[in-house]
């Protein structure tokens, strides 16, 4: 089960947003990090620039920089209008208002695009899609997934989530997922079934508060680790 490019919001977040969403410490940043579904986030570009090691995997990396930019430009006005039309759904703290949101997303996209071709050659950006990851077991210390799993619970099945998180836990010693809300601001009904299934195969989990909240109530992440 996969999403089509037309169903995906090609919005990317910055390194600072990733640090806040995932409670990333300096020690975390020094690990070899896998970002699943990083899309046009500037996390990888900014981390690489600062000397850290991040590999991002996303089906969108099939497309050229031009195509990703075009897709962003096609949808950005509509998304900002949707945000403006639903003021009660958002917490304006990191982003000050809808225009600030647009500027922050545009800035992240531009930083990503300026790094993309070189990063693809150096394999920092690899085309691939959950629930299958082309990596060795425990190749990474930390696996991150922002605004993909759980968020699209209305489009992606429980089975897809179970397989994806199990696969992320195969390739990374620890996995963090943010947010736990769906697009309609409900806590995903998959959270508990996924936690229970993972516990049965020896992978513990905990929910942690974070200092990032844009979707109202979306300030928690889920961590998976081996006891
Ligand atoms: C809303 S964007 C989030 C981008 C980034 N993680 C961030 O938070 O800024 C969702 C991303 O999930 C990616 N995606 C879609 N299907 C996927 C799959 N099967 N495996 C991994 N990523 C996928 C999309 O291409 C898109 O880049």
Coordinates of N, CA, C and O and ligand atoms in Angstrom, one line a residue, residues 3 8-9 11-13 18 37-41 58-60 129-130 146-148 152 160, ligand 1:
X3 N 1.3 5.7 -1.1 CA 0.6 6.9 -1.4 C 1.1 7.4 -2.8 O 2.2 7.1 -3.2
X8 N 0.4 13.3 -1.3 CA 1.4 13.7 -0.2 C 1.5 15.2 -0.2 O 1.6 15.8 -1.2
X9 N 1.6 15.7 1.0 CA 1.9 17.1 1.1 C 3.4 17.3 1.1 O 4.1 16.8 2.0
X11 N 5.7 19.1 2.1 CA 6.2 20.1 3.0 C 7.3 19.5 3.8 O 7.2 18.4 4.3
X12 N 8.4 20.3 4.0 CA 9.5 19.8 4.7 C 9.8 20.7 5.9 O 9.6 21.9 5.8
X13 N 10.3 20.1 6.9 CA 10.6 20.8 8.2 C 12.1 21.0 8.3 O 12.9 20.4 7.6
X18 N 13.0 19.3 13.7 CA 13.3 17.9 14.0 C 13.9 17.8 15.4 O 13.5 16.9 16.2
X37 N 11.1 8.9 5.2 CA 10.0 9.9 4.7 C 10.5 11.3 5.0 O 9.6 12.2 5.3
X38 N 11.7 11.6 4.8 CA 12.2 13.0 5.1 C 11.8 14.0 4.0 O 11.8 15.2 4.2
X39 N 11.5 13.5 2.8 CA 11.0 14.3 1.7 C 11.8 15.6 1.5 O 13.0 15.5 1.5
X40 N 11.2 16.7 1.4 CA 11.9 18.0 1.2 C 12.2 18.7 2.5 O 12.4 19.9 2.5
X41 N 12.4 18.0 3.6 CA 12.9 18.6 4.8 C 14.3 19.0 4.7 O 15.1 18.4 3.9
X58 N 13.1 8.1 0.9 CA 11.8 8.6 0.6 C 11.5 8.3 -0.9 O 12.4 8.4 -1.7
X59 N 10.3 7.9 -1.2 CA 9.9 7.6 -2.6 C 10.0 8.9 -3.5 O 10.2 8.8 -4.7
X60 N 9.9 10.0 -2.8 CA 9.9 11.3 -3.6 C 11.3 11.5 -4.3 O 11.4 12.3 -5.2
X129 N 11.0 3.1 -0.1 CA 9.7 3.3 0.6 C 9.4 2.3 1.7 O 9.7 1.1 1.5
X130 N 9.0 2.7 2.8 CA 8.5 1.8 3.8 C 7.3 1.0 3.2 O 6.6 1.5 2.3
X146 N 9.0 11.6 10.6 CA 8.2 12.8 10.9 C 7.1 12.9 9.9 O 7.4 12.9 8.7
X147 N 5.9 13.1 10.4 CA 4.8 13.5 9.6 C 4.6 12.5 8.4 O 4.4 12.9 7.3
X148 N 4.6 11.2 8.7 CA 4.2 10.2 7.7 C 3.5 9.1 8.5 O 2.2 9.0 8.3
X152 N -0.9 9.7 8.5 CA -1.8 9.3 7.4 C -2.5 8.0 7.7 O -2.7 7.2 6.8
X160 N 0.3 -1.9 7.4 CA 1.4 -1.1 6.9 C 2.2 -0.5 8.0 O 3.5 -0.5 8.0
Ligands
LIG1 C1 4.4 15.3 5.0 S1 5.9 14.8 4.3 C2 7.0 14.9 5.7 C3 8.4 15.2 5.3 C4 9.4 15.3 6.4 N1 9.4 14.1 7.2 C5 9.1 16.4 7.4 O1 8.5 16.2 8.4 O2 9.4 17.6 7.1 C6 5.6 13.0 4.1 C7 6.7 12.3 3.4 O3 6.4 10.9 3.4 C8 6.9 10.3 2.2 N2 6.4 9.0 1.9 C9 5.3 8.6 1.2 N3 5.2 7.3 1.2 C10 6.3 6.8 1.8 C11 6.7 5.5 2.1 N4 6.0 4.4 1.8 N5 7.9 5.3 2.8 C12 8.6 6.4 3.3 N6 8.2 7.7 3.0 C13 7.0 7.9 2.3 C14 6.5 11.4 1.2 O4 7.2 11.3 -0.1 C15 6.8 12.7 1.9 O5 8.1 13.2 1.6

